[in-house]
């Protein structure tokens, strides 16, 4: 966790000495000493180990979010948080260099989901919001696993400048809308509603014909017909799709991702609701211990997915039964109450001083989601260990997004000199990390319009002189 604390410390410097001391009080209300964010506890940690074992190049941060998202997907039609009813779907963006192992992360995640019997719900392209809804008609769940998602996000930003963004923005808007409706329903209308009704009528007529001609000794077809009727009635009567479950794991490069960043999308848009995971090393060494083996936890996943899975690939993946709730032990409940209070104080501080309270206010929701996913893999009992790890993980994500917001502020047209400098410093500190980067790489990544190489070199020298960064031979690092 220490390697990420620099982001808020850096922000505090620009708010004055008094606030610099106050901001340190925004540590979590319990100790997270010894937490390793690359090693989740329990069953989730075992899944992460399997992903890492099969990786040609170490992508340990991406392996964690892939495991969390996959388990959340498999459990999502069956389980809920016992305190707030929060669902286990996640939106996440994975940032890594070209040719550094993103493909294996995607392949591993698909293999995990397929092992549960829910592979048919995996989706790739998102060409239009109509297609997004049609995927949710085919199955109650839609698990988007998308490579090069940064290109879609960048296309939206470019289209805004020409006034042609409505079509593309409709996709991300639909994703954000559906993401929040896993406990309620999604309204549909017009041609989509009519197409849904027609398709279901054809399917039910086909099932009825099979039952008439071949019988149904096992009761499977009757069960299928019974499961379709509530959905058919909901669509016909209300024009609504009940409890749609949508998740997203998208991969991209930093170059493509940076082209899509602006203040609004970080504070209030898609990125506000997204966990952002970055692998800073763009030239990882080959993993000589790499050994790809079949996923070994099929039985555990079938127990987690439970009644959300049907045996035939032709059946709809769905579960409209009353969701099961995890149980949270007494110590973990106390910690969640502490997080509620901490979140308010954290957001209040940013409301007064930085304007980033919308980022801080999502802390409890996502800590609840992540800790619920961890608990499901460990017998559906949430403990203090799950809470601590989830809280550390989400606090890091919020801090990184605050750093992104500062970076986006300095990028925007009309930015003041101070904003540009703050933006560059936030980006430099984030890129360097504890391990550091080549000075030439840092210069290249900090370049932007109006700042040539000489100015960037001078800026880095100033950060070294201020002891924000340390120049260690060829590398530039964060001050230890």
Short mmCIF file of C-alpha atoms in Angstrom, two decimals:
data_model
loop_
_atom_site.label_atom_id
_atom_site.label_comp_id
_atom_site.label_asym_id
_atom_site.label_seq_id
_atom_site.Cartn_x
_atom_site.Cartn_y
_atom_site.Cartn_z
CA UNK A 1 0.00 0.00 0.00
CA UNK A 2 2.86 2.37 0.74
CA UNK A 3 3.84 2.60 -2.89
CA UNK A 4 0.52 4.32 -3.67
CA UNK A 5 0.29 6.76 -0.76
CA UNK A 6 2.35 9.30 -2.69
CA UNK A 7 -0.68 10.36 -4.75
CA UNK A 8 -2.58 11.98 -1.90
CA UNK A 9 0.62 13.30 -0.35
CA UNK A 10 1.41 15.04 -3.63
CA UNK A 11 -2.06 16.60 -3.78
CA UNK A 12 -1.68 17.82 -0.22
CA UNK A 13 1.45 19.79 -1.08
CA UNK A 14 -0.58 22.06 -3.31
CA UNK A 15 -3.23 22.64 -0.66
CA UNK A 16 -0.88 24.16 1.88
CA UNK A 17 0.97 22.96 4.97
CA UNK A 18 -2.09 22.86 7.24
CA UNK A 19 -4.01 20.65 4.85
CA UNK A 20 -0.93 18.51 4.25
CA UNK A 21 -1.13 17.35 7.85
CA UNK A 22 -4.91 16.86 7.74
CA UNK A 23 -4.86 14.67 4.69
CA UNK A 24 -2.82 12.00 6.45
CA UNK A 25 -5.88 11.46 8.67
CA UNK A 26 -7.67 9.89 5.72
CA UNK A 27 -5.97 6.58 6.26
CA UNK A 28 -8.43 3.74 6.66
CA UNK A 29 -9.93 3.39 10.15
CA UNK A 30 -8.08 0.11 10.78
CA UNK A 31 -4.61 -1.19 10.05
CA UNK A 32 -3.85 -2.71 6.65
CA UNK A 33 -0.22 -3.41 7.49
CA UNK A 34 1.10 -6.44 5.64
CA UNK A 35 -1.64 -6.45 3.01
CA UNK A 36 -0.34 -7.59 -0.40
CA UNK A 37 -2.68 -6.29 -3.11
CA UNK A 38 -1.30 -8.84 -5.58
CA UNK A 39 -2.36 -11.73 -3.33
CA UNK A 40 -6.05 -11.76 -2.37
CA UNK A 41 -6.99 -14.02 0.54
CA UNK A 42 -8.63 -17.43 0.30
CA UNK A 43 -10.03 -19.04 -2.83
CA UNK A 44 -9.64 -15.89 -4.92
CA UNK A 45 -5.93 -15.98 -4.15
CA UNK A 46 -5.74 -19.55 -5.47
CA UNK A 47 -7.37 -18.46 -8.74
CA UNK A 48 -4.86 -15.60 -9.02
CA UNK A 49 -2.00 -18.07 -8.49
CA UNK A 50 -3.32 -20.25 -11.34
CA UNK A 51 -3.48 -17.24 -13.68
CA UNK A 52 0.03 -16.15 -12.74
CA UNK A 53 1.39 -19.68 -13.13
CA UNK A 54 0.25 -19.73 -16.77
CA UNK A 55 1.46 -16.23 -17.68
CA UNK A 56 4.39 -15.94 -20.10
CA UNK A 57 4.98 -12.47 -18.66
CA UNK A 58 4.13 -11.49 -15.07
CA UNK A 59 0.94 -9.43 -15.06
CA UNK A 60 0.15 -9.80 -11.38
CA UNK A 61 -2.06 -6.72 -11.02
CA UNK A 62 -4.17 -7.74 -14.01
CA UNK A 63 -4.44 -11.31 -12.71
CA UNK A 64 -6.08 -10.02 -9.51
CA UNK A 65 -8.81 -8.01 -11.22
CA UNK A 66 -9.43 -10.85 -13.70
CA UNK A 67 -9.98 -13.30 -10.83
CA UNK A 68 -12.23 -10.90 -8.92
CA UNK A 69 -14.32 -10.12 -11.99
CA UNK A 70 -14.62 -13.78 -13.02
CA UNK A 71 -15.74 -14.97 -9.57
CA UNK A 72 -18.11 -12.00 -9.30
CA UNK A 73 -19.63 -12.98 -12.65
CA UNK A 74 -20.10 -16.63 -11.72
CA UNK A 75 -21.65 -15.76 -8.35
CA UNK A 76 -23.66 -12.79 -9.56
CA UNK A 77 -26.97 -14.49 -10.36
CA UNK A 78 -27.00 -16.28 -7.03
CA UNK A 79 -25.44 -14.13 -4.27
CA UNK A 80 -25.86 -10.69 -2.75
CA UNK A 81 -24.21 -8.70 0.02
CA UNK A 82 -26.15 -9.38 3.24
CA UNK A 83 -26.02 -5.79 4.52
CA UNK A 84 -26.81 -3.58 1.52
CA UNK A 85 -27.82 -6.13 -1.15
CA UNK A 86 -24.99 -4.98 -3.42
CA UNK A 87 -24.31 -7.18 -6.44
CA UNK A 88 -20.97 -8.66 -7.49
CA UNK A 89 -20.62 -7.27 -11.01
CA UNK A 90 -17.55 -5.12 -11.68
CA UNK A 91 -16.43 -2.72 -14.38
CA UNK A 92 -12.66 -2.75 -14.81
CA UNK A 93 -10.04 -1.44 -17.22
CA UNK A 94 -6.65 -3.14 -17.48
CA UNK A 95 -3.76 -1.05 -18.79
CA UNK A 96 -0.58 -2.71 -20.03
CA UNK A 97 1.92 -2.35 -22.84
CA UNK A 98 1.44 -3.99 -26.23
CA UNK A 99 2.73 -7.56 -26.32
CA UNK A 100 3.15 -7.83 -22.54
CA UNK A 101 0.59 -10.50 -21.73
CA UNK A 102 -2.92 -8.99 -21.87
CA UNK A 103 -4.05 -11.82 -24.17
CA UNK A 104 -3.42 -14.45 -21.49
CA UNK A 105 -5.40 -12.49 -18.92
CA UNK A 106 -8.39 -12.46 -21.30
CA UNK A 107 -7.98 -16.15 -22.19
CA UNK A 108 -7.60 -17.17 -18.54
CA UNK A 109 -10.69 -15.25 -17.51
CA UNK A 110 -12.74 -16.90 -20.27
CA UNK A 111 -11.47 -20.33 -19.21
CA UNK A 112 -12.47 -19.69 -15.59
CA UNK A 113 -15.99 -18.65 -16.57
CA UNK A 114 -16.34 -21.56 -19.01
CA UNK A 115 -15.35 -23.96 -16.22
CA UNK A 116 -18.45 -22.85 -14.34
CA UNK A 117 -20.73 -23.64 -17.28
CA UNK A 118 -21.47 -19.96 -17.93
CA UNK A 119 -19.15 -19.37 -20.89
CA UNK A 120 -22.08 -18.65 -23.21
CA UNK A 121 -22.64 -15.35 -21.36
CA UNK A 122 -19.19 -14.02 -22.34
CA UNK A 123 -19.36 -11.22 -24.91
CA UNK A 124 -16.73 -9.39 -26.93
CA UNK A 125 -17.88 -6.63 -29.25
CA UNK A 126 -20.18 -3.82 -28.19
CA UNK A 127 -21.09 -2.27 -31.55
CA UNK A 128 -24.29 -0.56 -30.40
CA UNK A 129 -26.50 -0.19 -27.35
CA UNK A 130 -29.12 -2.33 -29.13
CA UNK A 131 -26.60 -5.17 -29.28
CA UNK A 132 -25.87 -4.77 -25.57
CA UNK A 133 -29.57 -5.23 -24.80
CA UNK A 134 -29.94 -8.17 -27.20
CA UNK A 135 -27.11 -9.96 -25.40
CA UNK A 136 -29.06 -9.56 -22.17
CA UNK A 137 -32.11 -11.03 -23.83
CA UNK A 138 -30.16 -14.11 -24.87
CA UNK A 139 -28.89 -14.56 -21.31
CA UNK A 140 -29.70 -12.75 -18.08
CA UNK A 141 -25.97 -12.09 -17.72
CA UNK A 142 -23.57 -10.43 -20.17
CA UNK A 143 -19.89 -10.68 -19.27
CA UNK A 144 -18.01 -8.30 -21.55
CA UNK A 145 -14.34 -9.18 -21.96
CA UNK A 146 -13.00 -6.64 -24.41
CA UNK A 147 -9.50 -6.10 -25.79
CA UNK A 148 -8.50 -2.65 -27.05
CA UNK A 149 -11.31 -0.91 -25.17
CA UNK A 150 -9.18 2.22 -25.10
CA UNK A 151 -9.79 2.63 -28.82
CA UNK A 152 -13.55 2.81 -28.19
CA UNK A 153 -13.06 5.37 -25.41
CA UNK A 154 -10.71 7.44 -27.56
CA UNK A 155 -13.16 7.31 -30.47
CA UNK A 156 -15.83 8.78 -28.19
CA UNK A 157 -13.56 11.67 -27.23
CA UNK A 158 -12.63 12.33 -30.87
CA UNK A 159 -16.28 12.15 -31.92
CA UNK A 160 -17.23 14.73 -29.28
CA UNK A 161 -14.93 17.24 -30.92
CA UNK A 162 -16.71 16.80 -34.25
CA UNK A 163 -20.19 16.62 -32.71
CA UNK A 164 -20.76 12.99 -33.79
CA UNK A 165 -20.46 11.27 -30.42
CA UNK A 166 -24.12 10.37 -29.79
CA UNK A 167 -23.90 6.88 -31.31
CA UNK A 168 -20.75 5.89 -29.42
CA UNK A 169 -21.71 7.61 -26.18
CA UNK A 170 -24.91 5.60 -26.23
CA UNK A 171 -22.88 2.43 -25.68
CA UNK A 172 -21.05 3.62 -22.57
CA UNK A 173 -24.22 5.29 -21.28
CA UNK A 174 -26.12 2.01 -21.67
CA UNK A 175 -23.36 0.08 -19.91
CA UNK A 176 -23.42 2.45 -16.91
CA UNK A 177 -27.21 2.31 -16.77
CA UNK A 178 -27.45 -1.50 -16.94
CA UNK A 179 -24.57 -1.97 -14.50
CA UNK A 180 -26.67 -0.51 -11.67
CA UNK A 181 -29.83 -2.51 -12.39
CA UNK A 182 -28.82 -6.05 -11.41
CA UNK A 183 -31.27 -5.84 -8.49
CA UNK A 184 -34.11 -4.12 -10.37
CA UNK A 185 -35.08 -4.07 -14.06
CA UNK A 186 -34.13 -2.45 -17.35
CA UNK A 187 -36.76 -0.69 -19.42
CA UNK A 188 -36.79 -1.51 -23.14
CA UNK A 189 -39.16 -0.36 -25.82
CA UNK A 190 -39.96 -0.01 -29.48
CA UNK A 191 -38.47 -2.44 -31.95
CA UNK A 192 -36.32 -4.16 -29.33
CA UNK A 193 -39.36 -5.01 -27.21
CA UNK A 194 -41.25 -6.34 -30.23
CA UNK A 195 -38.25 -8.42 -31.34
CA UNK A 196 -37.91 -9.86 -27.85
CA UNK A 197 -41.56 -10.88 -27.67
CA UNK A 198 -41.47 -12.45 -31.13
CA UNK A 199 -38.28 -14.41 -30.41
CA UNK A 200 -39.67 -15.76 -27.13
CA UNK A 201 -42.97 -16.75 -28.71
CA UNK A 202 -41.10 -18.74 -31.35
CA UNK A 203 -38.93 -20.41 -28.71
CA UNK A 204 -41.89 -21.32 -26.48
CA UNK A 205 -43.81 -22.70 -29.45
CA UNK A 206 -40.80 -24.86 -30.35
CA UNK A 207 -40.57 -26.22 -26.80
CA UNK A 208 -44.32 -26.92 -26.71
CA UNK A 209 -44.04 -28.85 -29.99
CA UNK A 210 -41.18 -30.99 -28.66
CA UNK A 211 -43.19 -31.78 -25.53
CA UNK A 212 -46.21 -32.74 -27.63
CA UNK A 213 -44.27 -34.93 -30.05
CA UNK A 214 -41.60 -36.46 -27.79
CA UNK A 215 -42.97 -36.11 -24.30
CA UNK A 216 -40.98 -34.74 -21.38
CA UNK A 217 -40.26 -37.61 -19.01
CA UNK A 218 -37.38 -35.78 -17.31
CA UNK A 219 -39.43 -32.59 -16.89
CA UNK A 220 -36.63 -30.54 -18.40
CA UNK A 221 -38.75 -28.86 -21.07
CA UNK A 222 -41.56 -28.06 -18.65
CA UNK A 223 -38.99 -26.52 -16.33
CA UNK A 224 -37.61 -24.47 -19.21
CA UNK A 225 -41.09 -23.26 -20.19
CA UNK A 226 -41.89 -22.34 -16.60
CA UNK A 227 -38.67 -20.36 -16.32
CA UNK A 228 -39.45 -18.41 -19.49
CA UNK A 229 -42.93 -17.29 -18.51
CA UNK A 230 -41.98 -14.66 -15.88
CA UNK A 231 -39.52 -13.11 -18.32
CA UNK A 232 -42.06 -13.15 -21.16
CA UNK A 233 -44.74 -11.59 -18.97
CA UNK A 234 -42.37 -8.91 -17.69
CA UNK A 235 -41.38 -7.90 -21.21
CA UNK A 236 -44.93 -8.05 -22.58
CA UNK A 237 -46.60 -6.25 -19.68
CA UNK A 238 -44.01 -3.75 -18.50
CA UNK A 239 -41.46 -3.61 -21.31
CA UNK A 240 -38.79 -4.43 -18.74
CA UNK A 241 -35.92 -6.89 -18.54
CA UNK A 242 -35.70 -8.12 -14.92
CA UNK A 243 -32.38 -8.17 -13.07
CA UNK A 244 -29.92 -7.81 -15.96
CA UNK A 245 -26.36 -8.60 -14.84
CA UNK A 246 -23.64 -6.82 -16.80
CA UNK A 247 -19.91 -6.72 -16.13
CA UNK A 248 -16.91 -5.48 -18.11
CA UNK A 249 -13.21 -6.21 -18.15
CA UNK A 250 -11.52 -4.19 -20.86
CA UNK A 251 -7.84 -4.16 -21.79
CA UNK A 252 -5.93 -1.32 -23.42
CA UNK A 253 -2.56 0.37 -23.68
CA UNK A 254 -1.67 3.54 -21.79
CA UNK A 255 -1.38 5.47 -25.06
CA UNK A 256 -4.95 4.61 -26.05
CA UNK A 257 -6.25 5.13 -22.51
CA UNK A 258 -4.68 8.55 -22.06
CA UNK A 259 -6.31 9.76 -25.26
CA UNK A 260 -9.73 9.22 -23.67
CA UNK A 261 -9.14 10.90 -20.32
CA UNK A 262 -10.85 14.14 -19.36
CA UNK A 263 -12.00 15.52 -16.02
CA UNK A 264 -15.68 14.72 -16.53
CA UNK A 265 -15.18 11.08 -17.51
CA UNK A 266 -12.95 10.51 -14.45
CA UNK A 267 -15.19 12.28 -11.94
CA UNK A 268 -18.67 11.41 -13.21
CA UNK A 269 -18.42 9.19 -16.28
CA UNK A 270 -17.49 5.58 -16.95
CA UNK A 271 -14.14 5.74 -15.13
CA UNK A 272 -15.84 6.88 -11.93
CA UNK A 273 -17.57 3.50 -11.78
CA UNK A 274 -14.58 1.52 -13.01
CA UNK A 275 -11.67 -0.10 -11.23
CA UNK A 276 -8.53 0.92 -13.11
CA UNK A 277 -5.55 -1.43 -12.96
CA UNK A 278 -2.20 -0.59 -14.51
CA UNK A 279 0.98 -2.55 -15.16
CA UNK A 280 3.70 0.10 -15.36
CA UNK A 281 6.40 -2.28 -16.58
CA UNK A 282 6.18 -2.20 -20.39
CA UNK A 283 9.05 -4.67 -20.81
CA UNK A 284 8.50 -7.54 -18.35
CA UNK A 285 10.90 -10.47 -18.31
CA UNK A 286 9.74 -13.86 -19.55
CA UNK A 287 8.35 -16.05 -16.78
CA UNK A 288 10.64 -19.10 -16.89
CA UNK A 289 8.30 -20.90 -14.45
CA UNK A 290 5.33 -20.56 -16.80
CA UNK A 291 3.28 -23.72 -17.07
CA UNK A 292 -0.27 -23.66 -18.38
CA UNK A 293 -2.54 -26.27 -16.89
CA UNK A 294 -6.32 -26.80 -17.11
CA UNK A 295 -8.26 -24.77 -14.56
CA UNK A 296 -8.30 -26.98 -11.43
CA UNK A 297 -11.28 -25.59 -9.51
CA UNK A 298 -14.30 -26.60 -11.60
CA UNK A 299 -16.12 -28.12 -8.64
CA UNK A 300 -15.71 -25.00 -6.52
CA UNK A 301 -17.04 -22.81 -9.34
CA UNK A 302 -20.08 -25.03 -9.91
CA UNK A 303 -20.92 -24.63 -6.23
CA UNK A 304 -20.50 -20.86 -6.47
CA UNK A 305 -22.65 -20.56 -9.62
CA UNK A 306 -25.24 -23.05 -8.45
CA UNK A 307 -28.73 -22.65 -9.88
CA UNK A 308 -27.62 -19.88 -12.23
CA UNK A 309 -26.35 -22.53 -14.67
CA UNK A 310 -28.29 -24.85 -16.97
CA UNK A 311 -26.74 -28.03 -18.42
CA UNK A 312 -27.42 -27.40 -22.10
CA UNK A 313 -25.60 -24.75 -24.14
CA UNK A 314 -28.93 -23.92 -25.80
CA UNK A 315 -30.54 -22.90 -22.50
CA UNK A 316 -30.64 -19.35 -21.23
CA UNK A 317 -28.27 -18.63 -18.36
CA UNK A 318 -30.58 -17.17 -15.75
CA UNK A 319 -31.66 -17.33 -12.13
CA UNK A 320 -34.75 -15.43 -10.97
CA UNK A 321 -34.99 -17.14 -7.61
CA UNK A 322 -34.55 -15.07 -4.46
CA UNK A 323 -30.79 -14.38 -4.20
CA UNK A 324 -28.84 -16.00 -1.42
CA UNK A 325 -27.00 -13.64 0.90
CA UNK A 326 -23.55 -14.07 2.27
CA UNK A 327 -23.13 -13.76 6.03
CA UNK A 328 -20.84 -11.20 7.63
CA UNK A 329 -19.31 -11.94 11.01
CA UNK A 330 -19.49 -9.45 13.88
CA UNK A 331 -15.96 -8.07 13.53
CA UNK A 332 -16.41 -7.53 9.78
CA UNK A 333 -19.74 -5.75 10.37
CA UNK A 334 -18.06 -3.34 12.78
CA UNK A 335 -15.38 -2.63 10.17
CA UNK A 336 -17.99 -1.89 7.50
CA UNK A 337 -19.68 0.61 9.82
CA UNK A 338 -16.31 2.27 10.33
CA UNK A 339 -15.85 2.47 6.56
CA UNK A 340 -19.23 4.21 6.19
CA UNK A 341 -18.09 6.95 8.58
CA UNK A 342 -14.64 7.11 6.99
CA UNK A 343 -16.13 7.46 3.51
CA UNK A 344 -18.18 10.50 4.58
CA UNK A 345 -15.15 12.21 6.12
CA UNK A 346 -13.01 11.33 3.11
CA UNK A 347 -15.61 12.73 0.68
CA UNK A 348 -16.25 15.81 2.83
CA UNK A 349 -12.56 16.67 2.74
CA UNK A 350 -12.46 16.43 -1.06
CA UNK A 351 -15.73 18.32 -1.38
CA UNK A 352 -14.19 21.26 0.46
CA UNK A 353 -10.67 21.19 -0.97
CA UNK A 354 -10.38 19.32 -4.28
CA UNK A 355 -13.82 18.76 -5.81
CA UNK A 356 -13.23 15.01 -6.11
CA UNK A 357 -15.87 13.89 -3.59
CA UNK A 358 -17.71 11.85 -6.24
CA UNK A 359 -14.69 9.53 -6.41
CA UNK A 360 -14.44 9.20 -2.64
CA UNK A 361 -18.17 8.50 -2.25
CA UNK A 362 -17.95 5.21 -4.15
CA UNK A 363 -15.56 3.70 -1.59
CA UNK A 364 -18.12 1.78 0.50
CA UNK A 365 -19.98 0.38 -2.52
CA UNK A 366 -16.87 -1.07 -4.08
CA UNK A 367 -15.36 -2.30 -0.82
CA UNK A 368 -18.65 -4.12 -0.28
CA UNK A 369 -18.56 -5.61 -3.81
CA UNK A 370 -14.97 -6.81 -3.58
CA UNK A 371 -15.27 -8.18 -0.04
CA UNK A 372 -18.47 -10.01 -1.01
CA UNK A 373 -16.67 -11.66 -3.94
CA UNK A 374 -13.83 -12.73 -1.64
CA UNK A 375 -16.32 -14.11 0.89
CA UNK A 376 -18.26 -16.13 -1.69
CA UNK A 377 -15.13 -18.07 -2.54
CA UNK A 378 -14.59 -18.84 1.16
CA UNK A 379 -17.88 -20.43 2.09
CA UNK A 380 -19.94 -17.23 1.67
CA UNK A 381 -18.83 -15.93 5.09
CA UNK A 382 -17.28 -12.46 5.13
CA UNK A 383 -14.51 -11.88 7.64
CA UNK A 384 -12.25 -9.03 8.72
CA UNK A 385 -9.55 -10.40 6.40
CA UNK A 386 -11.85 -9.90 3.40
CA UNK A 387 -12.76 -6.37 4.52
CA UNK A 388 -9.16 -5.28 5.09
CA UNK A 389 -7.96 -6.52 1.72
CA UNK A 390 -10.93 -5.03 -0.17
CA UNK A 391 -10.58 -1.68 1.62
CA UNK A 392 -6.87 -1.42 0.81
CA UNK A 393 -7.56 -2.38 -2.81
CA UNK A 394 -10.32 0.17 -3.35
CA UNK A 395 -8.53 2.98 -1.51
CA UNK A 396 -5.60 2.53 -3.89
CA UNK A 397 -7.98 2.69 -6.84
CA UNK A 398 -9.56 5.94 -5.59
CA UNK A 399 -6.18 7.53 -5.02
CA UNK A 400 -5.03 6.56 -8.51
CA UNK A 401 -8.20 8.05 -10.01
CA UNK A 402 -7.68 11.29 -8.09
CA UNK A 403 -4.23 11.37 -9.66
CA UNK A 404 -5.85 10.80 -13.07
CA UNK A 405 -8.25 13.66 -12.43
CA UNK A 406 -5.33 16.00 -11.69
CA UNK A 407 -3.63 14.79 -14.86
CA UNK A 408 -6.81 15.38 -16.87
CA UNK A 409 -7.16 18.91 -15.43
CA UNK A 410 -3.72 19.85 -16.71
CA UNK A 411 -4.51 18.42 -20.15
CA UNK A 412 -7.67 20.35 -20.81
CA UNK A 413 -7.79 23.45 -23.01
CA UNK A 414 -7.21 26.67 -21.09
CA UNK A 415 -5.45 24.98 -18.18
CA UNK A 416 -3.44 27.37 -16.02
CA UNK A 417 0.32 26.95 -15.68
CA UNK A 418 -0.06 25.67 -12.11
CA UNK A 419 -2.62 23.09 -13.23
CA UNK A 420 -0.32 21.89 -15.99
CA UNK A 421 2.58 21.55 -13.55
CA UNK A 422 0.40 19.75 -10.98
CA UNK A 423 -0.81 17.45 -13.74
CA UNK A 424 2.69 16.62 -14.89
CA UNK A 425 3.90 15.98 -11.36
CA UNK A 426 0.97 13.67 -10.59
CA UNK A 427 1.71 11.73 -13.77
CA UNK A 428 5.48 11.60 -13.17
CA UNK A 429 5.06 10.34 -9.60
CA UNK A 430 2.60 7.68 -10.74
CA UNK A 431 4.76 6.49 -13.62
CA UNK A 432 7.95 6.23 -11.58
CA UNK A 433 6.63 4.15 -8.69
CA UNK A 434 9.05 2.48 -6.30
CA UNK A 435 10.93 0.59 -8.99
CA UNK A 436 11.44 3.60 -11.23
CA UNK A 437 11.59 4.06 -15.00
CA UNK A 438 14.29 5.06 -17.45
CA UNK A 439 14.64 8.82 -17.57
CA UNK A 440 14.22 8.73 -21.36
CA UNK A 441 10.97 6.75 -20.95
CA UNK A 442 9.65 9.27 -18.44
CA UNK A 443 10.48 12.17 -20.79
CA UNK A 444 8.64 10.44 -23.63
CA UNK A 445 5.54 9.71 -21.55
CA UNK A 446 5.31 13.25 -20.14
CA UNK A 447 5.47 14.98 -23.52
CA UNK A 448 2.44 16.97 -24.55
CA UNK A 449 1.57 19.86 -26.81
CA UNK A 450 3.60 22.98 -26.01
CA UNK A 451 6.27 21.16 -24.00
CA UNK A 452 9.37 20.01 -25.87
CA UNK A 453 12.02 17.60 -24.61
CA UNK A 454 14.16 20.35 -23.06
CA UNK A 455 11.24 21.67 -20.98
CA UNK A 456 10.34 18.16 -19.79
CA UNK A 457 13.97 17.47 -18.86
CA UNK A 458 14.06 20.71 -16.87
CA UNK A 459 10.77 19.80 -15.16
CA UNK A 460 12.15 16.40 -14.09
CA UNK A 461 15.27 18.09 -12.72
CA UNK A 462 13.06 20.38 -10.60
CA UNK A 463 11.19 17.37 -9.17
CA UNK A 464 14.54 15.78 -8.29
CA UNK A 465 15.74 18.99 -6.67
CA UNK A 466 12.48 19.19 -4.67
CA UNK A 467 13.14 15.57 -3.59
CA UNK A 468 9.82 14.44 -5.04
CA UNK A 469 11.79 12.10 -7.30
CA UNK A 470 15.23 10.52 -7.02
CA UNK A 471 17.60 10.11 -9.97
CA UNK A 472 19.33 6.76 -9.43
CA UNK A 473 21.69 6.18 -12.34
CA UNK A 474 19.58 5.57 -15.44
CA UNK A 475 16.36 5.36 -13.45
CA UNK A 476 14.07 7.97 -11.92
CA UNK A 477 12.17 6.76 -8.84
CA UNK A 478 9.82 8.05 -6.20
CA UNK A 479 11.56 9.15 -3.04
CA UNK A 480 11.60 6.18 -0.64
#
